[in-house]
């Protein structure tokens, strides 16, 4: 048996990932040797500037974009905030209506709510039981006041991948800009901003084995957008502040590695995930898999276990050295049931008993075996003591 006190079984890659050694190695010289400010004019600063511009090229290449369409940010949340508020203020004269979905990340939802307080109108589209948005609903919601459609590429909780090609097509047919939060999708879903009809796209380094606090916003050439952060003329005057040079260099190297072999990566991860899902559904009664059965991220498994609470599951798994999540990281702290699961029509009790396991590059078949050994025992124990469990669903006591 592995000694699980040594190394936790980490199955929470949707929350964050470890950083690849190659990424750390690429960053290291920019913390010490090449510390120059990229805006400075002397030759010494040229290395820093070169590092930033090479990373911009790496991000652009990964998305099928041009380097001047990439602006670096301090993460996915900033990119989401910027895309939405930036377009909203730039196009205020044209319209005041934004269309998004009920299952977006809070970086999108709370930004839209803030805009509502300023007088904008926002439509939060529903999703079906698998968490998919109907492009027909997008079309029906568009009015002559609509300026932006924002629909995530893939959901962080249930992994459902949206029909963004169709959604982008609908938006463009009506002359409306299309933003997608692709934070969970980069490295798992092949992205070509032209083929997918994307005008703005958010990404975040720490979700694909890069550094935390780094991200980027893709802005299609010619798109009107206001700055979020005002100050110096960095990022072509669009995003002020001295560049996070090591972080940007790491982001560039990480996206290059993450998109080098998406198909091979997905095949390996999905095989482990599928075995995990089969094992859990086969050994634990009164369990459902949340999210779309097929159109989902290869690393995502999200379950609802009736009669038990997600928080209790997490605590017991943690005692066994397993890192997992219930709902999203934010909702697990607030004890509110996940807005995503509720939007798929799951009743409160089942939304409360949810568990998200998200696999990543360091997971092994041993990790899957270990979770399949521990989880049924954990759920069984919790159901024994849960007042919600009907007598007939209690498993026999194990000595
Ligand atoms: C993690 C995440 C974000 C936020 O990214 P940060 O870099 O942590 O700010 C936004 N959207 C989705 C879908 C995410 O998973």
Short mmCIF file of C-alpha atoms and ligand atoms in Angstrom, two decimals:
data_model
loop_
_atom_site.label_atom_id
_atom_site.label_comp_id
_atom_site.label_asym_id
_atom_site.label_seq_id
_atom_site.Cartn_x
_atom_site.Cartn_y
_atom_site.Cartn_z
CA UNK A 1 0.00 0.00 0.00
CA UNK A 2 1.17 3.50 -0.71
CA UNK A 3 1.72 5.63 2.31
CA UNK A 4 -0.89 8.30 1.77
CA UNK A 5 0.59 10.45 4.54
CA UNK A 6 3.57 11.01 2.27
CA UNK A 7 1.77 12.41 -0.71
CA UNK A 8 -1.93 13.25 -0.90
CA UNK A 9 -3.97 11.82 -3.74
CA UNK A 10 -4.73 15.11 -5.44
CA UNK A 11 -7.95 15.04 -7.46
CA UNK A 12 -8.82 18.72 -7.47
CA UNK A 13 -7.17 19.93 -10.67
CA UNK A 14 -10.16 22.14 -11.53
CA UNK A 15 -9.30 24.20 -8.43
CA UNK A 16 -5.65 24.50 -9.33
CA UNK A 17 -2.78 22.45 -10.72
CA UNK A 18 0.82 21.93 -9.68
CA UNK A 19 3.37 23.76 -11.80
CA UNK A 20 5.39 21.74 -14.28
CA UNK A 21 9.15 21.67 -13.61
CA UNK A 22 9.78 22.96 -17.16
CA UNK A 23 7.62 25.99 -16.37
CA UNK A 24 9.50 26.74 -13.17
CA UNK A 25 12.79 26.35 -15.05
CA UNK A 26 11.67 28.79 -17.74
CA UNK A 27 10.65 31.35 -15.09
CA UNK A 28 13.69 31.12 -12.83
CA UNK A 29 16.09 33.46 -14.69
CA UNK A 30 13.45 36.22 -14.78
CA UNK A 31 13.30 36.32 -10.98
CA UNK A 32 16.99 36.99 -10.66
CA UNK A 33 19.18 37.51 -13.67
CA UNK A 34 16.79 39.29 -16.03
CA UNK A 35 15.02 41.58 -13.60
CA UNK A 36 14.87 44.61 -15.88
CA UNK A 37 11.63 46.48 -16.43
CA UNK A 38 10.43 45.61 -19.93
CA UNK A 39 9.57 49.30 -20.50
CA UNK A 40 13.14 50.50 -19.86
CA UNK A 41 15.18 51.56 -22.84
CA UNK A 42 18.65 50.18 -22.06
CA UNK A 43 19.85 46.94 -23.55
CA UNK A 44 19.71 45.11 -20.21
CA UNK A 45 15.88 45.35 -20.19
CA UNK A 46 15.70 43.74 -23.58
CA UNK A 47 15.80 40.21 -22.13
CA UNK A 48 12.71 40.89 -20.02
CA UNK A 49 10.91 42.38 -23.01
CA UNK A 50 11.91 39.41 -25.16
CA UNK A 51 10.57 37.01 -22.52
CA UNK A 52 7.20 38.75 -22.48
CA UNK A 53 6.93 38.89 -26.28
CA UNK A 54 7.92 35.25 -26.70
CA UNK A 55 5.19 34.29 -24.21
CA UNK A 56 2.68 36.42 -26.12
CA UNK A 57 3.58 34.46 -29.24
CA UNK A 58 3.18 31.15 -27.39
CA UNK A 59 -0.30 32.10 -26.15
CA UNK A 60 -1.32 33.40 -29.59
CA UNK A 61 -0.11 30.22 -31.29
CA UNK A 62 -2.05 28.05 -28.83
CA UNK A 63 -5.28 29.91 -29.69
CA UNK A 64 -4.78 30.44 -33.43
CA UNK A 65 -4.56 34.19 -32.76
CA UNK A 66 -2.14 37.02 -33.52
CA UNK A 67 0.27 38.14 -30.77
CA UNK A 68 -1.15 41.69 -30.71
CA UNK A 69 -4.54 40.18 -29.83
CA UNK A 70 -3.21 38.81 -26.51
CA UNK A 71 -3.14 40.94 -23.33
CA UNK A 72 -1.71 39.54 -20.11
CA UNK A 73 -3.70 39.81 -16.88
CA UNK A 74 -3.32 38.72 -13.28
CA UNK A 75 -5.52 35.66 -13.83
CA UNK A 76 -8.79 34.33 -15.14
CA UNK A 77 -10.97 36.48 -12.89
CA UNK A 78 -9.38 39.69 -14.14
CA UNK A 79 -9.75 38.55 -17.76
CA UNK A 80 -13.47 37.83 -17.20
CA UNK A 81 -14.05 41.15 -15.40
CA UNK A 82 -12.21 43.05 -18.11
CA UNK A 83 -13.95 41.37 -21.06
CA UNK A 84 -17.42 42.07 -19.70
CA UNK A 85 -17.04 45.52 -18.14
CA UNK A 86 -14.68 46.64 -20.91
CA UNK A 87 -17.15 45.82 -23.68
CA UNK A 88 -20.10 47.08 -21.64
CA UNK A 89 -18.59 50.56 -21.25
CA UNK A 90 -17.14 50.76 -24.76
CA UNK A 91 -20.51 49.90 -26.32
CA UNK A 92 -22.76 51.76 -23.85
CA UNK A 93 -24.15 53.97 -26.64
CA UNK A 94 -24.96 50.96 -28.81
CA UNK A 95 -26.80 48.99 -26.14
CA UNK A 96 -27.13 47.91 -22.54
CA UNK A 97 -28.05 44.23 -22.70
CA UNK A 98 -25.77 41.26 -21.94
CA UNK A 99 -26.59 37.57 -22.31
CA UNK A 100 -24.86 34.97 -20.15
CA UNK A 101 -25.80 31.72 -18.42
CA UNK A 102 -26.85 30.65 -14.95
CA UNK A 103 -23.82 28.35 -14.62
CA UNK A 104 -20.94 30.74 -15.26
CA UNK A 105 -18.04 31.13 -12.86
CA UNK A 106 -18.62 33.84 -10.24
CA UNK A 107 -15.99 35.99 -12.00
CA UNK A 108 -18.59 36.35 -14.77
CA UNK A 109 -21.80 36.21 -12.72
CA UNK A 110 -20.77 38.75 -10.10
CA UNK A 111 -19.40 41.08 -12.78
CA UNK A 112 -22.76 40.94 -14.55
CA UNK A 113 -24.56 41.59 -11.26
CA UNK A 114 -22.35 44.63 -10.66
CA UNK A 115 -23.27 45.92 -14.14
CA UNK A 116 -26.97 45.43 -13.38
CA UNK A 117 -26.53 47.83 -10.44
CA UNK A 118 -25.21 50.37 -12.97
CA UNK A 119 -28.31 50.03 -15.12
CA UNK A 120 -27.32 47.32 -17.59
CA UNK A 121 -29.75 44.48 -18.22
CA UNK A 122 -28.54 40.88 -18.06
CA UNK A 123 -30.24 37.69 -19.22
CA UNK A 124 -29.07 34.56 -17.38
CA UNK A 125 -29.93 31.68 -19.70
CA UNK A 126 -31.02 28.37 -18.20
CA UNK A 127 -29.31 25.04 -18.95
CA UNK A 128 -30.71 21.56 -19.45
CA UNK A 129 -30.29 18.68 -17.00
CA UNK A 130 -26.80 17.98 -18.36
CA UNK A 131 -25.74 21.61 -18.01
CA UNK A 132 -25.91 22.51 -21.71
CA UNK A 133 -27.05 25.86 -23.08
CA UNK A 134 -29.38 25.78 -26.09
CA UNK A 135 -28.04 28.07 -28.87
CA UNK A 136 -31.71 28.64 -29.80
CA UNK A 137 -32.20 30.26 -26.37
CA UNK A 138 -29.29 32.58 -27.12
CA UNK A 139 -30.92 33.59 -30.40
CA UNK A 140 -34.30 34.19 -28.72
CA UNK A 141 -32.71 36.37 -26.03
CA UNK A 142 -30.93 38.73 -28.46
CA UNK A 143 -32.53 42.15 -28.90
CA UNK A 144 -31.37 45.25 -30.74
CA UNK A 145 -29.91 46.43 -27.38
CA UNK A 146 -27.70 43.34 -26.94
CA UNK A 147 -23.95 44.05 -26.98
CA UNK A 148 -22.36 40.86 -25.61
CA UNK A 149 -22.93 37.13 -25.26
CA UNK A 150 -20.72 35.48 -22.63
CA UNK A 151 -20.87 31.68 -22.39
CA UNK A 152 -18.11 29.57 -20.85
CA UNK A 153 -16.38 26.94 -23.02
CA UNK A 154 -16.49 24.30 -20.27
CA UNK A 155 -17.90 24.36 -16.76
CA UNK A 156 -15.58 24.19 -13.76
CA UNK A 157 -17.93 22.16 -11.57
CA UNK A 158 -19.63 19.59 -13.78
CA UNK A 159 -17.26 19.71 -16.76
CA UNK A 160 -19.98 20.19 -19.36
CA UNK A 161 -18.62 21.54 -22.65
CA UNK A 162 -20.90 24.07 -24.36
CA UNK A 163 -21.78 24.23 -28.07
CA UNK A 164 -19.76 27.43 -28.40
CA UNK A 165 -19.34 27.22 -32.18
CA UNK A 166 -23.12 27.44 -32.60
CA UNK A 167 -23.44 30.09 -29.91
CA UNK A 168 -20.71 32.22 -31.50
CA UNK A 169 -22.43 31.86 -34.88
CA UNK A 170 -25.76 33.03 -33.45
CA UNK A 171 -24.10 36.03 -31.77
CA UNK A 172 -22.27 37.05 -34.96
CA UNK A 173 -25.35 36.62 -37.13
CA UNK A 174 -26.88 39.42 -35.01
CA UNK A 175 -23.75 41.58 -34.86
CA UNK A 176 -23.18 40.80 -31.17
CA UNK A 177 -19.74 40.16 -29.64
CA UNK A 178 -19.01 36.73 -28.19
CA UNK A 179 -16.88 36.21 -25.07
CA UNK A 180 -16.01 32.80 -23.66
CA UNK A 181 -14.44 31.91 -20.32
CA UNK A 182 -12.12 29.14 -21.49
CA UNK A 183 -10.26 28.87 -18.18
CA UNK A 184 -11.17 25.19 -17.75
CA UNK A 185 -10.96 24.35 -21.44
CA UNK A 186 -7.38 25.31 -22.34
CA UNK A 187 -5.35 22.11 -22.68
CA UNK A 188 -8.48 19.92 -22.88
CA UNK A 189 -10.53 21.39 -25.73
CA UNK A 190 -8.70 22.38 -28.95
CA UNK A 191 -9.23 26.12 -29.40
CA UNK A 192 -9.04 28.11 -32.60
CA UNK A 193 -10.56 31.52 -32.09
CA UNK A 194 -11.36 31.93 -35.80
CA UNK A 195 -12.93 28.51 -36.29
CA UNK A 196 -14.95 28.95 -33.10
CA UNK A 197 -16.01 32.55 -33.84
CA UNK A 198 -14.66 33.95 -30.57
CA UNK A 199 -14.15 37.71 -30.08
CA UNK A 200 -12.88 37.59 -26.49
CA UNK A 201 -11.48 34.66 -24.53
CA UNK A 202 -10.29 34.38 -20.92
CA UNK A 203 -7.63 31.97 -19.72
CA UNK A 204 -5.69 31.36 -16.51
CA UNK A 205 -2.18 29.93 -16.04
CA UNK A 206 -2.71 27.95 -12.85
CA UNK A 207 -5.42 25.79 -14.42
CA UNK A 208 -2.98 24.30 -16.94
CA UNK A 209 0.17 23.68 -14.87
CA UNK A 210 1.37 27.26 -15.01
CA UNK A 211 1.83 29.89 -12.29
CA UNK A 212 -0.97 31.32 -10.16
CA UNK A 213 -1.89 34.97 -10.64
CA UNK A 214 -1.27 34.84 -14.39
CA UNK A 215 -3.77 34.91 -17.22
CA UNK A 216 -4.64 36.50 -20.52
CA UNK A 217 -7.50 37.99 -22.43
CA UNK A 218 -7.69 37.38 -26.16
CA UNK A 219 -9.25 40.41 -27.85
CA UNK A 220 -10.01 40.03 -31.55
CA UNK A 221 -8.44 42.80 -33.62
CA UNK A 222 -10.84 45.72 -34.01
CA UNK A 223 -12.94 44.86 -30.93
CA UNK A 224 -13.85 47.96 -28.92
CA UNK A 225 -13.01 47.57 -25.25
CA UNK A 226 -12.22 49.96 -22.37
CA UNK A 227 -9.29 49.34 -20.03
CA UNK A 228 -9.91 47.87 -16.61
CA UNK A 229 -6.62 49.00 -15.08
CA UNK A 230 -5.44 52.53 -15.84
CA UNK A 231 -1.89 53.80 -15.55
CA UNK A 232 1.19 53.32 -17.70
CA UNK A 233 1.19 52.35 -21.34
CA UNK A 234 1.93 48.64 -20.97
CA UNK A 235 0.12 46.06 -23.10
CA UNK A 236 -0.37 48.65 -25.88
CA UNK A 237 -2.06 50.96 -23.41
CA UNK A 238 -4.76 48.43 -22.63
CA UNK A 239 -3.65 47.05 -19.29
CA UNK A 240 -1.44 49.23 -17.13
CA UNK A 241 1.14 48.03 -14.63
CA UNK A 242 4.67 46.70 -14.86
CA UNK A 243 4.45 43.24 -16.36
CA UNK A 244 4.70 40.12 -14.18
CA UNK A 245 7.62 39.02 -16.31
CA UNK A 246 8.40 35.64 -14.66
CA UNK A 247 4.68 34.83 -14.48
CA UNK A 248 4.10 35.73 -18.10
CA UNK A 249 7.10 33.64 -19.20
CA UNK A 250 5.71 30.72 -17.18
CA UNK A 251 2.24 31.16 -18.65
CA UNK A 252 3.67 31.04 -22.17
CA UNK A 253 5.70 27.89 -21.54
CA UNK A 254 2.74 26.24 -19.75
CA UNK A 255 0.26 26.85 -22.56
CA UNK A 256 2.77 25.57 -25.08
CA UNK A 257 3.15 22.33 -23.12
CA UNK A 258 -0.59 22.03 -22.38
CA UNK A 259 -1.60 22.30 -26.02
CA UNK A 260 1.21 20.21 -27.55
CA UNK A 261 -0.71 16.91 -27.44
CA UNK A 262 -4.28 17.55 -26.30
CA UNK A 263 -5.58 14.33 -27.84
CA UNK A 264 -3.00 12.07 -26.19
CA UNK A 265 -3.40 13.84 -22.86
CA UNK A 266 -7.20 13.55 -22.99
CA UNK A 267 -7.07 9.88 -23.91
CA UNK A 268 -4.94 9.02 -20.89
CA UNK A 269 -6.88 11.17 -18.42
CA UNK A 270 -10.32 10.15 -19.72
CA UNK A 271 -9.45 6.45 -19.44
CA UNK A 272 -8.68 6.89 -15.74
CA UNK A 273 -11.73 9.11 -15.22
CA UNK A 274 -14.04 6.61 -16.94
CA UNK A 275 -12.78 3.80 -14.73
CA UNK A 276 -13.32 6.00 -11.69
CA UNK A 277 -16.89 6.83 -12.76
CA UNK A 278 -17.76 3.21 -13.52
CA UNK A 279 -16.30 2.10 -10.21
CA UNK A 280 -18.16 4.70 -8.16
CA UNK A 281 -21.52 4.21 -9.87
CA UNK A 282 -21.08 0.43 -9.67
CA UNK A 283 -20.21 0.26 -5.98
CA UNK A 284 -22.27 3.03 -4.37
CA UNK A 285 -26.07 2.92 -4.72
CA UNK A 286 -28.22 6.08 -4.94
CA UNK A 287 -25.47 7.92 -6.80
CA UNK A 288 -25.67 10.01 -9.95
CA UNK A 289 -23.09 11.46 -12.28
CA UNK A 290 -23.71 15.19 -12.76
CA UNK A 291 -22.97 16.95 -16.05
CA UNK A 292 -23.19 15.76 -19.63
CA UNK A 293 -22.34 12.06 -20.06
CA UNK A 294 -20.22 12.72 -23.19
CA UNK A 295 -19.78 16.45 -23.83
CA UNK A 296 -17.61 16.94 -20.76
CA UNK A 297 -14.02 17.67 -19.84
CA UNK A 298 -11.93 14.49 -19.88
CA UNK A 299 -10.75 14.95 -16.30
CA UNK A 300 -14.06 15.78 -14.60
CA UNK A 301 -16.20 13.48 -12.48
CA UNK A 302 -18.98 15.06 -10.41
CA UNK A 303 -21.26 12.87 -8.31
CA UNK A 304 -24.28 13.38 -6.11
CA UNK A 305 -24.66 10.92 -3.24
CA UNK A 306 -28.13 10.94 -1.73
CA UNK A 307 -28.58 11.35 2.03
CA UNK A 308 -25.10 12.79 2.70
CA UNK A 309 -23.45 16.21 2.80
CA UNK A 310 -20.58 17.18 0.50
CA UNK A 311 -18.66 18.84 3.32
CA UNK A 312 -18.67 15.67 5.41
CA UNK A 313 -17.47 13.64 2.43
CA UNK A 314 -14.57 16.07 1.94
CA UNK A 315 -13.53 15.89 5.60
CA UNK A 316 -13.46 12.10 5.63
CA UNK A 317 -11.65 11.94 2.27
CA UNK A 318 -9.14 14.45 3.61
CA UNK A 319 -8.54 12.20 6.61
CA UNK A 320 -7.56 9.55 4.05
CA UNK A 321 -5.28 11.93 2.18
CA UNK A 322 -7.63 12.54 -0.75
CA UNK A 323 -8.05 16.13 -2.00
CA UNK A 324 -11.41 16.75 -3.67
CA UNK A 325 -14.06 19.43 -3.85
CA UNK A 326 -17.77 19.90 -3.40
CA UNK A 327 -19.43 22.34 -5.74
CA UNK A 328 -16.90 25.06 -6.45
CA UNK A 329 -14.19 26.18 -4.08
CA UNK A 330 -16.16 29.31 -3.19
CA UNK A 331 -19.47 27.58 -2.58
CA UNK A 332 -17.85 24.96 -0.39
CA UNK A 333 -16.74 27.74 1.97
CA UNK A 334 -20.18 29.37 2.08
CA UNK A 335 -22.18 26.13 2.54
CA UNK A 336 -24.58 27.31 -0.16
CA UNK A 337 -25.51 24.55 -2.59
CA UNK A 338 -23.79 24.96 -5.93
CA UNK A 339 -25.57 27.38 -8.29
CA UNK A 340 -24.47 25.14 -11.15
CA UNK A 341 -26.06 21.98 -9.81
CA UNK A 342 -29.26 23.85 -8.89
CA UNK A 343 -29.41 25.24 -12.45
CA UNK A 344 -29.32 21.69 -13.84
CA UNK A 345 -32.49 21.02 -11.86
CA UNK A 346 -30.94 19.00 -9.05
CA UNK A 347 -32.94 19.29 -5.80
CA UNK A 348 -31.20 21.06 -2.88
CA UNK A 349 -30.47 17.84 -0.94
CA UNK A 350 -28.69 16.25 -3.88
CA UNK A 351 -26.82 19.44 -4.76
CA UNK A 352 -25.56 19.42 -1.15
CA UNK A 353 -24.26 15.86 -1.45
CA UNK A 354 -22.04 16.51 -4.42
CA UNK A 355 -18.41 15.57 -4.87
CA UNK A 356 -16.11 16.79 -7.63
CA UNK A 357 -13.04 14.74 -8.50
CA UNK A 358 -10.87 16.29 -11.20
CA UNK A 359 -7.87 14.35 -12.45
CA UNK A 360 -4.58 15.64 -13.73
CA UNK A 361 -1.20 14.77 -15.10
CA UNK A 362 0.30 13.34 -11.93
CA UNK A 363 -2.59 10.98 -11.19
CA UNK A 364 -1.99 7.27 -11.66
CA UNK A 365 -4.15 4.16 -11.87
CA UNK A 366 -3.10 3.54 -8.25
CA UNK A 367 -4.76 6.81 -7.27
CA UNK A 368 -7.99 5.68 -8.92
CA UNK A 369 -7.79 2.31 -7.09
CA UNK A 370 -7.25 4.09 -3.80
CA UNK A 371 -10.26 6.40 -4.25
CA UNK A 372 -12.39 3.42 -5.30
CA UNK A 373 -11.32 1.67 -2.11
CA UNK A 374 -11.92 4.61 0.25
CA UNK A 375 -14.98 6.37 -1.19
CA UNK A 376 -17.59 3.57 -0.84
CA UNK A 377 -16.53 3.11 2.78
CA UNK A 378 -16.79 6.87 3.44
CA UNK A 379 -20.24 7.19 1.87
CA UNK A 380 -21.43 4.06 3.67
CA UNK A 381 -20.29 5.42 7.04
CA UNK A 382 -21.92 8.81 6.46
CA UNK A 383 -25.18 7.18 5.39
CA UNK A 384 -25.16 5.09 8.57
CA UNK A 385 -25.24 8.22 10.70
CA UNK A 386 -27.29 10.47 8.41
CA UNK A 387 -30.82 11.21 9.63
CA UNK A 388 -31.82 11.57 5.96
CA UNK A 389 -31.05 7.95 5.11
CA UNK A 390 -34.19 5.80 5.00
CA UNK A 391 -33.77 2.50 6.89
CA UNK A 392 -33.89 0.48 3.66
CA UNK A 393 -30.93 2.41 2.18
CA UNK A 394 -28.65 1.90 5.20
CA UNK A 395 -25.87 -0.49 4.36
CA UNK A 396 -25.29 -3.36 6.75
CA UNK A 397 -22.88 -2.50 9.58
CA UNK A 398 -19.33 -3.49 8.78
CA UNK A 399 -17.30 -4.85 11.69
C1 LIG B 1 -10.57 29.21 -11.94
C2 LIG B 1 -11.57 29.81 -12.84
C3 LIG B 1 -11.66 31.20 -13.01
C4 LIG B 1 -10.81 32.16 -12.22
O1 LIG B 1 -9.47 32.11 -12.59
P1 LIG B 1 -8.36 32.70 -11.58
O2 LIG B 1 -7.11 32.68 -12.36
O3 LIG B 1 -8.34 31.77 -10.40
O4 LIG B 1 -8.80 34.08 -11.22
C5 LIG B 1 -12.58 31.70 -13.92
N1 LIG B 1 -13.38 30.87 -14.61
C6 LIG B 1 -13.33 29.54 -14.49
C7 LIG B 1 -14.23 28.69 -15.31
C8 LIG B 1 -12.43 28.96 -13.60
O5 LIG B 1 -12.39 27.64 -13.46
#
